[in-house]
Amino acid sequence: MRLERIAIVGSGAIGLYYGTQLALAGSDVRFLLRRDFEAVQAHGITVRVGDRVQSIPADRVGAYASTADIGPVDLVIVTLKTTANAQLASLIPPLLGPETAVLTLQNGLGSDELLARLCGAERVFSGLSFIASNRVGPGEVACFYPGTITLGEFGCAASERAQALGALWTRAGVKCHVVDNVAEARWRKLIWNVPFNGLSIATGGLTTDRILADAGLAAEVRALMDEVTVAAHAMGLEIPESFIRGQLDVTPSLGAYKPSSLLDWQAGREVEVEAIWGEPLRRAQAAGAPAPRLSLLYSLLRQLTSGGPAA
Amino acid sequence: MRLERIAIVGSGAIGLYYGTQLALAGSDVRFLLRRDFEAVQAHGITVRVGDRVQSIPADRVGAYASTADIGPVDLVIVTLKTTANAQLASLIPPLLGPETAVLTLQNGLGSDELLARLCGAERVFSGLSFIASNRVGPGEVACFYPGTITLGEFGCAASERAQALGALWTRAGVKCHVVDNVAEARWRKLIWNVPFNGLSIATGGLTTDRILADAGLAAEVRALMDEVTVAAHAMGLEIPESFIRGQLDVTPSLGAYKPSSLLDWQAGREVEVEAIWGEPLRRAQAAGAPAPRLSLLYSLLRQLTSGGPAA
């Protein structure tokens, strides 16, 4: 599996961060850029991880304004926000050669299925990114928690190709777990994101510590986790009680943490309502799993986020 | 049953409106006033219902600054906001003679039980007020929808005493339905108030027409109504499907209606969260009725209303 030429589709904080790791490890990384195109052409990319500064200088950065300009690559990494997924149908085809693999690192549910429909399931790898990073300026990213990745093959157990993808990340210094059931990993990530990202917006901006300090809301967190778990179980995915307890136990250590969706909402950016709440709800209902709290939360979030930023 | 001397405890829009109807019909009505005490002493009470103006002149108004000054009466009408119910333990006793009846016209659940504990169940009548009125100035009320009352006897079927109370209202020109099962009537009123008052706040201020225009939220309205119905049924109360349909069918005719709780919230007044959501939830749970949406909505509303007015 050739993994030399790589396109990054979605050059926000996450795309810039991961693309930079791969470029610094020697890959030919081609960033699809829009608002930052001219800035990156002129000044390159800068990533700050704590005190450490990584950079790709302007004369070596692969800055592109369209996927047609990028052309066929060995690997497409999709870090677009899911709210922009409708663009994938036009963005992806110019990047595809006969052997091109496509890895989504997007949030929530639905992106890997969409890519499988667009490109063929055999190309698609599904990944989860655990990272805390912000775009702090054009071509500039601050990373507070260095990213780790969990990835697997779409619709089947991890093959040698998935292992090769994992090795690519490892060589670039990014911790990567290759798993056989990435759908299960996606649902496990929802165990935290559904309640905390959702309630932080629905309460008008509570941080995770304040959500847990309210006994009523803390009980709703747990009840939402249970609904997600019941849905996952109805689909044959395993989420043990120990995992849920672990998610609850680790949250206080985050302090006054603002989930990414709350940051999006407060900054007036689109919130990934369909990927994190809508699609999981539809799958839960299709699997016959009752998810009444998720249903109410989803309808509230759709409404609250439709008007743009927080009131 | 003597019903000549009447105390109004809670002289907001509803207390002033109903007290004025009774005073103009000849009762000796004594208003417990706080912020409006001096204004009412000086200028009396004015109630506007459409083009019609009713008034009690200053020299004839029963304005009192404490229930001790009012003294024992034949009937206490409690129109206090339920959020102030903790004051009832000190406000009520000076008003009680051996035969004094106590009628609550307060929202939601819990006030009649509280009064029964404070005064003895045999004194207590439980009423619901259907009215749209605002306090527009000190001692001044505007009424947009003339009030009707549904009342019954606390904990038992309507006796002659309940009929006498009903006749008092009828003589004062207030439509009054005397019912045998006022607990059932209270739960029926919740069928509308739980979803619409709640979702109007949880969505950040949607009017009822906009709630119903959102298919997802409209489905949540119906699902919340179903949870309230299941809870009522678990308590042996009857809420037929035809009643629920009627509530849904009548709502579009209200137009861009702001439920009273939304008005309270937006004006920075306390919202009756415990009476309308908290107490119904606790009773549903005690009766073994699952109410997951009500549970989530209650926790969100507690949080959203704890900081005062809308953000």
Coordinates of C-alpha atoms in Angstrom, one line a residue:
Chain A
M1 CA 0.0 0.0 0.0
R2 CA 1.6 3.2 -1.2
L3 CA 1.1 6.1 1.2
E4 CA 3.5 8.7 -0.2
R5 CA 1.2 11.4 -1.5
I6 CA -1.4 12.6 0.9
A7 CA -4.3 15.1 0.5
I8 CA -5.7 16.8 3.5
V9 CA -9.4 17.8 2.8
G10 CA -10.4 20.2 5.5
S11 CA -7.5 22.4 6.6
G12 CA -8.9 23.6 9.9
A13 CA -7.1 23.0 13.2
I14 CA -7.2 19.2 12.9
G15 CA -6.3 19.0 9.3
L16 CA -3.4 21.4 9.7
Y17 CA -2.2 19.5 12.8
Y18 CA -2.2 16.0 11.4
G19 CA -1.0 17.1 7.9
T20 CA 1.9 18.8 9.5
Q21 CA 2.9 15.7 11.5
L22 CA 2.9 13.7 8.3
A23 CA 4.7 16.3 6.2
L24 CA 7.5 16.6 8.9
A25 CA 7.9 12.8 8.8
G26 CA 8.5 13.0 5.1
S27 CA 5.2 12.5 3.3
D28 CA 4.2 14.7 0.3
V29 CA 1.3 16.4 2.0
R30 CA -1.1 18.5 0.0
F31 CA -3.4 20.7 1.9
L32 CA -6.7 21.8 0.4
L33 CA -7.0 25.4 1.7
R34 CA -9.6 28.0 1.3
R35 CA -9.6 31.0 3.6
D36 CA -6.0 30.3 4.6
F37 CA -4.7 29.6 1.1
E38 CA -2.8 32.9 0.6
A39 CA -1.5 33.1 4.1
V40 CA -0.1 29.5 4.0
Q41 CA 1.4 30.1 0.5
A42 CA 3.1 33.2 2.0
H43 CA 4.1 32.0 5.5
G44 CA 3.7 28.2 5.6
I45 CA 2.1 26.4 8.6
T46 CA 3.0 26.7 12.2
V47 CA 1.8 24.3 14.9
R48 CA 2.5 24.9 18.6
V49 CA 2.2 22.0 21.0
G50 CA 3.0 23.3 24.4
D51 CA 6.4 25.0 24.2
R52 CA 7.3 23.1 21.0
V53 CA 6.9 24.8 17.7
Q54 CA 6.7 22.8 14.5
S55 CA 6.6 24.5 11.1
I56 CA 6.5 23.9 7.4
P57 CA 8.1 26.8 5.6
A58 CA 6.4 28.6 2.8
D59 CA 8.8 27.2 0.1
R60 CA 8.0 23.6 1.2
V61 CA 4.3 23.7 2.0
G62 CA 1.9 21.9 -0.3
A63 CA -0.8 24.6 -0.5
Y64 CA -3.6 24.0 -3.0
A65 CA -6.8 25.9 -3.7
S66 CA -8.7 23.0 -5.3
T67 CA -8.6 19.2 -5.3
A68 CA -8.3 19.4 -9.1
D69 CA -5.0 21.2 -8.5
I70 CA -3.9 18.5 -6.1
G71 CA -4.8 15.6 -8.4
P72 CA -4.8 11.9 -7.6
V73 CA -3.1 10.9 -4.3
D74 CA -2.4 7.7 -2.4
L75 CA -4.3 8.8 0.7
V76 CA -7.1 11.3 1.2
I77 CA -7.5 12.4 4.8
V78 CA -10.9 14.0 5.4
T79 CA -10.9 16.4 8.3
L80 CA -13.7 18.6 7.0
K81 CA -16.4 19.5 9.4
T82 CA -19.3 17.1 9.0
T83 CA -21.6 20.1 8.4
A84 CA -19.8 20.6 5.1
N85 CA -20.1 17.0 4.0
A86 CA -22.3 17.9 1.1
Q87 CA -19.1 19.2 -0.6
L88 CA -17.4 15.8 -0.5
A89 CA -19.2 14.7 -3.7
S90 CA -17.4 17.3 -5.7
L91 CA -14.2 17.5 -3.6
I92 CA -13.2 13.9 -3.6
P93 CA -13.3 12.6 -7.2
P94 CA -10.2 14.5 -8.5
L95 CA -8.1 13.0 -5.7
L96 CA -8.9 9.4 -6.6
G97 CA -6.5 7.1 -8.4
P98 CA -7.2 3.3 -8.8
E99 CA -5.6 2.6 -5.4
T100 CA -6.4 5.7 -3.4
A101 CA -7.4 5.1 0.2
V102 CA -9.7 7.5 2.0
L103 CA -9.5 8.1 5.8
T104 CA -12.1 10.1 7.6
L105 CA -11.1 11.6 10.9
Q106 CA -14.5 13.3 11.3
N107 CA -16.8 13.4 14.3
G108 CA -19.8 11.4 15.0
L109 CA -21.6 9.1 12.6
G110 CA -22.3 9.1 8.9
S111 CA -19.1 10.3 7.2
D112 CA -17.6 6.9 6.6
E113 CA -20.9 5.6 5.0
L114 CA -21.1 8.8 2.9
L115 CA -17.5 8.3 1.7
A116 CA -18.2 4.6 1.0
R117 CA -21.1 5.6 -1.3
L118 CA -19.0 8.2 -3.0
C119 CA -15.8 6.3 -3.5
G120 CA -16.6 2.6 -2.9
A121 CA -16.4 1.0 0.5
E122 CA -13.2 -0.8 -0.1
R123 CA -11.3 2.5 -0.2
V124 CA -12.6 3.8 3.1
F125 CA -11.0 3.8 6.5
S126 CA -12.8 5.2 9.5
G127 CA -10.9 7.1 12.2
L128 CA -11.5 8.9 15.4
S129 CA -9.3 11.8 16.5
F130 CA -8.8 12.5 20.1
I131 CA -7.2 16.0 20.2
A132 CA -7.6 19.5 21.6
S133 CA -6.5 22.0 19.1
N134 CA -7.5 25.5 17.9
R135 CA -6.8 27.4 14.8
V136 CA -5.3 30.6 16.3
G137 CA -4.6 32.4 13.0
P138 CA -4.2 31.8 9.3
G139 CA -2.1 28.6 9.0
E140 CA -1.5 28.6 12.7
V141 CA -2.6 26.0 15.1
A142 CA -2.3 25.6 18.9
C143 CA -2.6 22.1 20.2
F144 CA -3.3 21.6 23.9
Y145 CA -3.5 17.8 23.9
P146 CA -1.5 16.0 21.2
G147 CA -3.7 14.0 19.0
T148 CA -4.2 10.3 19.1
I149 CA -6.1 8.4 16.5
T150 CA -8.2 5.2 16.5
L151 CA -8.8 3.8 13.1
G152 CA -10.2 0.8 11.4
E153 CA -11.4 -0.5 8.1
F154 CA -14.9 0.5 7.1
G155 CA -17.3 -2.4 7.4
C156 CA -14.8 -5.1 8.2
A157 CA -11.9 -6.1 10.5
A158 CA -8.5 -4.3 10.2
S159 CA -6.5 -5.8 7.3
E160 CA -2.8 -5.2 6.4
R161 CA -3.9 -2.0 4.8
A162 CA -5.3 -0.6 8.1
Q163 CA -2.1 -1.7 9.8
A164 CA -0.1 0.2 7.1
L165 CA -2.1 3.3 7.8
G166 CA -1.5 2.8 11.5
A167 CA 2.2 2.6 10.9
L168 CA 2.1 5.8 8.8
W169 CA 0.8 7.6 11.9
T170 CA 3.2 5.9 14.3
R171 CA 6.2 7.0 12.1
A172 CA 4.8 10.5 12.2
G173 CA 4.8 10.4 16.0
V174 CA 1.0 10.2 16.3
K175 CA -0.2 7.5 18.7
C176 CA -2.6 5.3 16.7
H177 CA -4.7 2.4 17.7
V178 CA -5.8 0.1 14.9
V179 CA -9.0 -1.6 15.8
D180 CA -11.2 -4.3 14.2
N181 CA -14.5 -2.7 15.0
V182 CA -14.3 1.0 14.4
A183 CA -18.1 1.3 14.4
E184 CA -18.0 0.3 18.1
A185 CA -15.2 2.8 18.7
R186 CA -17.4 5.5 17.1
W187 CA -20.3 4.7 19.4
R188 CA -18.0 4.7 22.4
K189 CA -16.9 8.2 21.6
L190 CA -20.5 9.2 21.4
I191 CA -21.0 8.0 25.0
W192 CA -19.1 11.2 26.1
N193 CA -20.0 13.5 23.3
V194 CA -23.7 13.1 23.2
P195 CA -24.3 14.1 26.8
F196 CA -21.5 16.6 27.5
N197 CA -21.4 18.4 24.1
G198 CA -25.2 18.4 24.0
L199 CA -26.0 19.6 27.5
S200 CA -23.3 22.2 27.4
I201 CA -25.2 23.9 24.7
A202 CA -28.7 23.1 25.9
T203 CA -27.9 24.7 29.3
G204 CA -26.8 27.8 27.6
G205 CA -23.0 27.2 28.1
L206 CA -22.2 25.1 31.1
T207 CA -18.7 23.7 31.3
T208 CA -18.4 20.0 32.1
D209 CA -17.6 20.6 35.8
R210 CA -20.8 22.6 36.3
I211 CA -22.9 20.0 34.5
L212 CA -21.6 17.4 36.9
A213 CA -22.0 19.7 39.9
D214 CA -25.8 19.8 39.2
A215 CA -27.2 16.5 40.5
G216 CA -30.1 16.6 38.1
L217 CA -27.9 17.2 35.1
A218 CA -25.4 14.7 36.2
A219 CA -28.2 12.1 36.3
E220 CA -29.2 13.2 32.8
V221 CA -25.6 12.7 31.6
R222 CA -25.8 9.1 32.9
A223 CA -29.2 8.5 31.4
L224 CA -28.1 9.8 28.0
M225 CA -25.0 7.5 28.2
D226 CA -27.4 4.6 28.9
E227 CA -29.5 5.5 25.9
V228 CA -26.5 5.5 23.7
T229 CA -25.4 2.2 25.2
V230 CA -28.7 0.6 24.7
A231 CA -28.7 1.7 21.0
A232 CA -25.2 0.4 20.5
H233 CA -26.1 -2.9 22.1
A234 CA -29.2 -3.1 19.8
M235 CA -26.7 -2.9 16.9
G236 CA -24.5 -5.7 18.3
L237 CA -21.8 -3.3 19.5
E238 CA -20.3 -3.8 22.9
I239 CA -20.0 -0.9 25.4
P240 CA -19.3 -2.4 28.8
E241 CA -20.3 -0.7 32.1
S242 CA -16.6 -0.3 32.9
F243 CA -16.2 1.9 29.8
I244 CA -19.0 4.2 30.9
R245 CA -17.7 4.4 34.4
G246 CA -14.3 5.3 33.0
Q247 CA -15.8 8.1 30.9
L248 CA -17.6 9.5 34.0
D249 CA -14.5 9.1 36.2
V250 CA -12.2 11.0 33.9
T251 CA -14.4 14.0 33.3
P252 CA -13.8 15.8 36.6
S253 CA -10.1 15.9 35.8
L254 CA -10.9 18.1 32.7
G255 CA -12.0 20.9 35.1
A256 CA -14.0 23.8 33.5
Y257 CA -13.9 22.1 30.1
K258 CA -15.8 23.4 27.1
P259 CA -16.7 20.6 24.7
S260 CA -15.9 21.3 21.1
S261 CA -19.5 21.8 20.1
L262 CA -19.9 24.5 22.8
L263 CA -16.8 26.3 21.5
D264 CA -18.3 26.1 18.0
W265 CA -21.6 27.4 19.1
Q266 CA -20.2 30.2 21.2
A267 CA -18.0 31.2 18.3
G268 CA -20.9 31.3 15.9
R269 CA -19.6 28.3 13.9
E270 CA -21.8 25.5 12.7
V271 CA -22.4 22.7 15.3
E272 CA -22.2 19.1 14.1
V273 CA -25.7 18.3 15.2
E274 CA -26.5 15.6 12.6
A275 CA -23.2 13.7 13.1
I276 CA -23.3 13.7 16.9
W277 CA -27.0 13.6 17.7
G278 CA -29.2 13.3 14.6
E279 CA -27.6 10.2 13.0
P280 CA -27.1 8.3 16.2
L281 CA -30.8 9.0 17.0
R282 CA -32.0 7.8 13.6
R283 CA -29.9 4.6 14.0
A284 CA -31.1 4.0 17.5
Q285 CA -34.7 4.3 16.4
A286 CA -34.1 2.1 13.4
A287 CA -32.6 -0.5 15.7
G288 CA -35.7 -0.3 17.9
A289 CA -33.8 1.2 20.8
P290 CA -35.8 3.8 22.7
A291 CA -33.8 7.1 23.0
P292 CA -36.3 9.6 24.3
R293 CA -33.8 11.9 26.0
L294 CA -31.6 11.9 22.9
S295 CA -34.6 12.7 20.8
L296 CA -35.5 15.7 22.9
L297 CA -31.9 16.9 23.1
Y298 CA -31.5 16.6 19.3
S299 CA -34.6 18.7 18.6
L300 CA -33.5 21.3 21.1
L301 CA -30.0 21.4 19.6
R302 CA -31.2 21.7 16.1
Q303 CA -33.3 24.7 17.1
L304 CA -30.7 26.3 19.4
T305 CA -27.9 26.0 16.8
S306 CA -30.0 27.1 13.8
G307 CA -29.8 30.8 14.6
G308 CA -26.0 30.8 14.7
P309 CA -24.1 31.7 17.9
A310 CA -25.4 31.8 21.4
A311 CA -28.0 34.4 22.2
Chain B
M1 CA -71.0 28.5 54.0
R2 CA -70.2 32.1 54.7
L3 CA -68.3 33.8 51.9
E4 CA -68.5 37.5 52.7
R5 CA -65.0 38.5 53.8
I6 CA -62.3 37.4 51.4
A7 CA -58.5 37.7 51.5
I8 CA -56.4 37.7 48.3
V9 CA -53.0 36.4 49.1
G10 CA -50.8 37.3 46.1
S11 CA -51.8 40.5 44.5
G12 CA -50.2 40.1 41.1
A13 CA -52.2 40.3 37.9
I14 CA -54.3 37.3 38.7
G15 CA -55.0 38.2 42.3
L16 CA -55.9 41.8 41.4
Y17 CA -58.1 40.6 38.6
Y18 CA -60.1 38.0 40.4
G19 CA -60.3 40.1 43.6
T20 CA -61.7 43.0 41.7
Q21 CA -64.4 40.8 40.2
L22 CA -65.5 39.7 43.6
A23 CA -65.3 43.2 45.1
L24 CA -67.4 44.7 42.3
A25 CA -69.9 42.0 43.0
G26 CA -70.2 43.1 46.6
S27 CA -67.8 41.0 48.6
D28 CA -65.5 42.5 51.2
V29 CA -62.2 41.8 49.5
R30 CA -59.0 42.4 51.3
F31 CA -55.9 42.4 49.2
L32 CA -52.5 41.5 50.7
L33 CA -50.2 44.0 48.9
R34 CA -46.5 44.4 49.0
R35 CA -44.8 46.5 46.3
D36 CA -48.2 48.0 45.2
F37 CA -49.5 48.8 48.7
E38 CA -49.0 52.5 48.6
A39 CA -50.1 52.9 45.0
V40 CA -53.3 51.0 45.6
Q41 CA -54.0 52.9 48.9
A42 CA -53.6 56.1 46.9
H43 CA -55.2 55.2 43.6
G44 CA -57.2 52.0 44.0
I45 CA -57.2 49.2 41.5
T46 CA -57.8 49.4 37.7
V47 CA -58.6 46.4 35.5
R48 CA -58.9 46.7 31.8
V49 CA -60.6 43.9 29.9
G50 CA -60.5 44.9 26.2
D51 CA -62.3 48.3 26.1
R52 CA -64.0 47.8 29.4
V53 CA -62.4 49.5 32.5
Q54 CA -63.2 48.2 36.0
S55 CA -62.0 50.0 39.0
I56 CA -62.1 50.0 42.8
P57 CA -61.6 53.6 44.0
A58 CA -59.0 54.3 46.6
D59 CA -61.6 55.1 49.3
R60 CA -63.2 51.7 48.9
V61 CA -60.3 49.4 48.2
G62 CA -59.3 46.9 50.9
A63 CA -55.5 47.4 50.8
Y64 CA -53.5 45.6 53.5
A65 CA -49.8 45.3 54.1
S66 CA -49.9 42.1 56.2
T67 CA -52.3 39.2 56.8
A68 CA -52.3 40.1 60.5
D69 CA -53.9 43.4 59.5
I70 CA -56.4 41.5 57.4
G71 CA -57.3 39.1 60.2
P72 CA -59.7 36.1 60.0
V73 CA -61.8 35.9 56.8
D74 CA -64.4 33.5 55.4
L75 CA -62.3 32.7 52.3
V76 CA -58.6 32.9 51.5
I77 CA -57.8 33.0 47.8
V78 CA -54.2 32.1 47.2
T79 CA -52.8 33.6 44.0
L80 CA -49.2 33.8 45.1
K81 CA -46.6 32.5 42.7
T82 CA -45.7 29.0 43.6
T83 CA -42.1 30.0 43.8
A84 CA -43.1 32.0 46.9
N85 CA -45.0 29.1 48.6
A86 CA -42.5 28.9 51.5
Q87 CA -44.1 32.2 52.7
L88 CA -47.5 30.5 53.1
A89 CA -46.7 29.0 56.5
S90 CA -46.4 32.5 58.0
L91 CA -49.0 34.3 55.7
I92 CA -52.0 32.0 56.2
P93 CA -52.5 31.5 59.9
P94 CA -53.7 35.0 60.8
L95 CA -56.4 34.7 58.2
L96 CA -57.9 31.5 59.6
G97 CA -61.1 31.4 61.7
P98 CA -62.9 28.1 62.6
E99 CA -64.7 28.0 59.3
T100 CA -62.3 29.7 56.9
A101 CA -62.0 28.0 53.5
V102 CA -58.8 28.3 51.4
L103 CA -58.9 28.2 47.6
T104 CA -55.6 28.0 45.7
L105 CA -55.7 29.3 42.1
Q106 CA -52.0 28.5 41.6
N107 CA -50.3 26.8 38.8
G108 CA -49.1 23.2 38.6
L109 CA -48.9 20.7 41.4
G110 CA -48.2 20.9 45.1
S111 CA -49.9 24.0 46.4
D112 CA -53.1 22.3 47.4
E113 CA -51.2 19.6 49.3
L114 CA -49.1 22.3 51.0
L115 CA -52.1 24.2 52.1
A116 CA -53.8 21.0 53.3
R117 CA -50.7 20.4 55.5
L118 CA -50.7 24.0 56.8
C119 CA -54.5 24.5 57.3
G120 CA -56.1 21.0 57.3
A121 CA -57.3 19.3 54.2
E122 CA -61.0 20.0 55.0
R123 CA -60.5 23.7 54.4
V124 CA -58.8 23.4 51.1
F125 CA -60.3 23.9 47.6
S126 CA -58.1 23.5 44.6
G127 CA -58.7 25.7 41.5
L128 CA -57.2 26.3 38.1
S129 CA -57.3 29.7 36.5
F130 CA -57.5 30.0 32.7
I131 CA -56.7 33.6 32.0
A132 CA -54.2 35.9 30.1
S133 CA -53.5 39.0 32.1
N134 CA -50.5 41.2 32.9
R135 CA -49.8 43.7 35.7
V136 CA -49.2 46.8 33.6
G137 CA -48.5 49.2 36.5
P138 CA -48.9 49.5 40.3
G139 CA -52.5 48.3 41.0
E140 CA -53.2 48.1 37.2
V141 CA -54.0 45.0 35.3
A142 CA -54.7 44.4 31.6
C143 CA -56.6 41.2 30.9
F144 CA -56.6 39.8 27.3
Y145 CA -58.6 36.7 27.9
P146 CA -61.2 37.0 30.7
G147 CA -60.5 34.4 33.3
T148 CA -62.4 31.2 33.9
I149 CA -62.0 28.9 36.8
T150 CA -62.2 25.2 37.4
L151 CA -62.4 24.2 41.0
G152 CA -63.0 21.3 43.2
E153 CA -62.6 20.1 46.7
F154 CA -59.2 18.9 47.8
G155 CA -59.0 15.1 48.0
C156 CA -62.7 14.4 47.5
A157 CA -65.7 15.0 45.2
A158 CA -67.3 18.4 45.1
S159 CA -69.6 19.0 48.1
E160 CA -72.2 21.7 48.6
R161 CA -69.3 23.9 49.8
A162 CA -67.6 23.6 46.4
Q163 CA -70.9 24.5 44.7
A164 CA -71.2 27.5 47.0
L165 CA -67.7 28.6 45.9
G166 CA -68.7 28.1 42.3
A167 CA -71.8 30.2 42.8
L168 CA -69.6 33.0 44.3
W169 CA -67.6 33.2 41.1
T170 CA -70.7 33.0 38.9
R171 CA -72.3 35.9 40.8
A172 CA -69.1 37.8 40.1
G173 CA -69.3 37.2 36.4
V174 CA -66.5 34.7 36.3
K175 CA -67.2 31.4 34.5
C176 CA -66.6 28.6 36.9
H177 CA -66.7 24.9 36.4
V178 CA -67.0 22.9 39.6
V179 CA -65.6 19.4 39.2
D180 CA -65.4 16.2 41.2
N181 CA -61.8 15.4 40.4
V182 CA -59.8 18.5 40.4
A183 CA -56.5 16.5 40.6
E184 CA -57.4 15.2 37.1
A185 CA -58.1 18.8 35.9
R186 CA -54.7 19.8 37.2
W187 CA -53.0 17.0 35.2
R188 CA -55.0 18.0 32.2
K189 CA -53.7 21.5 32.4
L190 CA -50.2 20.1 32.6
I191 CA -50.7 18.4 29.2
W192 CA -50.3 21.8 27.6
N193 CA -48.1 23.6 30.1
V194 CA -45.4 21.0 30.4
P195 CA -44.4 20.9 26.7
F196 CA -45.2 24.4 25.5
N197 CA -44.1 26.4 28.6
G198 CA -41.0 24.2 28.9
L199 CA -39.9 24.1 25.3
S200 CA -40.5 27.8 24.8
I201 CA -37.7 28.4 27.4
A202 CA -35.5 25.5 26.5
T203 CA -35.4 26.6 22.8
G204 CA -34.3 30.1 24.0
G205 CA -37.6 31.8 23.4
L206 CA -39.7 30.2 20.7
T207 CA -43.4 31.1 20.5
T208 CA -45.9 28.2 20.3
D209 CA -46.4 28.7 16.5
R210 CA -42.7 28.3 15.9
I211 CA -42.5 25.2 18.2
L212 CA -45.2 23.6 16.1
A213 CA -43.6 24.7 12.8
D214 CA -40.5 22.6 13.7
A215 CA -41.5 19.0 13.0
G216 CA -38.9 17.7 15.5
L217 CA -40.1 19.9 18.3
A218 CA -43.8 19.3 17.4
A219 CA -43.1 15.6 17.9
E220 CA -41.4 16.3 21.2
V221 CA -44.5 18.3 22.3
R222 CA -46.6 15.2 21.6
A223 CA -44.2 12.9 23.3
L224 CA -44.1 15.0 26.4
M225 CA -47.9 15.1 26.4
D226 CA -47.8 11.3 26.2
E227 CA -45.5 11.1 29.2
V228 CA -47.8 13.3 31.2
T229 CA -50.7 11.2 30.2
V230 CA -49.0 7.9 31.1
A231 CA -48.2 9.4 34.5
A232 CA -51.7 10.6 35.1
H233 CA -53.1 7.2 34.1
A234 CA -50.6 5.5 36.5
M235 CA -52.3 7.6 39.2
G236 CA -55.8 6.5 38.1
L237 CA -56.6 9.8 36.5
E238 CA -58.3 9.9 33.1
I239 CA -56.9 11.9 30.1
P240 CA -58.5 10.7 26.9
E241 CA -56.8 10.9 23.5
S242 CA -59.6 13.3 22.5
F243 CA -58.5 15.8 25.1
I244 CA -54.9 15.7 23.9
R245 CA -56.0 16.1 20.3
G246 CA -58.1 19.1 21.4
Q247 CA -55.1 20.7 23.1
L248 CA -53.0 20.3 20.0
D249 CA -55.7 21.5 17.7
V250 CA -56.4 24.7 19.6
T251 CA -52.8 25.8 19.8
P252 CA -52.3 27.1 16.3
S253 CA -55.1 29.5 16.9
L254 CA -53.0 31.2 19.6
G255 CA -50.6 32.4 16.9
A256 CA -47.2 33.7 18.1
Y257 CA -48.1 33.0 21.7
K258 CA -45.6 33.3 24.5
P259 CA -46.5 30.9 27.4
S260 CA -46.6 32.5 30.8
S261 CA -43.4 30.8 31.9
L262 CA -41.5 32.3 28.9
L263 CA -42.8 35.7 29.8
D264 CA -41.6 35.2 33.3
W265 CA -38.2 34.1 32.1
Q266 CA -37.7 36.8 29.6
A267 CA -38.8 39.5 32.2
G268 CA -36.3 38.1 34.7
R269 CA -39.1 36.8 37.0
E270 CA -38.9 33.5 38.8
V271 CA -40.2 30.6 36.7
E272 CA -42.5 28.0 38.4
V273 CA -40.2 25.1 37.6
E274 CA -41.1 22.9 40.6
A275 CA -44.9 23.3 40.3
I276 CA -45.0 22.7 36.5
W277 CA -42.2 20.2 35.9
G278 CA -40.5 19.2 39.2
E279 CA -43.5 18.0 41.1
P280 CA -45.2 16.3 38.2
L281 CA -41.9 14.5 37.5
R282 CA -41.5 13.3 41.1
R283 CA -45.1 12.0 41.1
A284 CA -44.7 10.3 37.8
Q285 CA -41.6 8.6 39.0
A286 CA -43.3 7.6 42.3
A287 CA -46.1 6.1 40.3
G288 CA -43.6 4.1 38.3
A289 CA -44.3 6.0 35.1
P290 CA -41.3 6.5 32.9
A291 CA -40.9 10.2 32.0
P292 CA -37.5 10.5 30.5
R293 CA -38.2 13.6 28.4
L294 CA -39.8 15.4 31.3
S295 CA -36.8 14.5 33.4
L296 CA -34.4 16.0 30.9
L297 CA -36.6 19.1 30.4
Y298 CA -36.9 19.7 34.1
S299 CA -33.1 19.5 34.7
L300 CA -32.5 21.9 31.8
L301 CA -35.2 24.3 33.0
R302 CA -33.9 24.3 36.5
Q303 CA -30.5 25.3 35.1
L304 CA -31.7 27.8 32.5
T305 CA -33.9 29.6 35.0
S306 CA -31.5 29.6 37.9
G307 CA -29.5 32.5 36.5
G308 CA -32.4 34.9 36.2
P309 CA -33.5 36.2 32.9
A310 CA -32.7 35.0 29.4
A311 CA -29.1 35.3 28.4

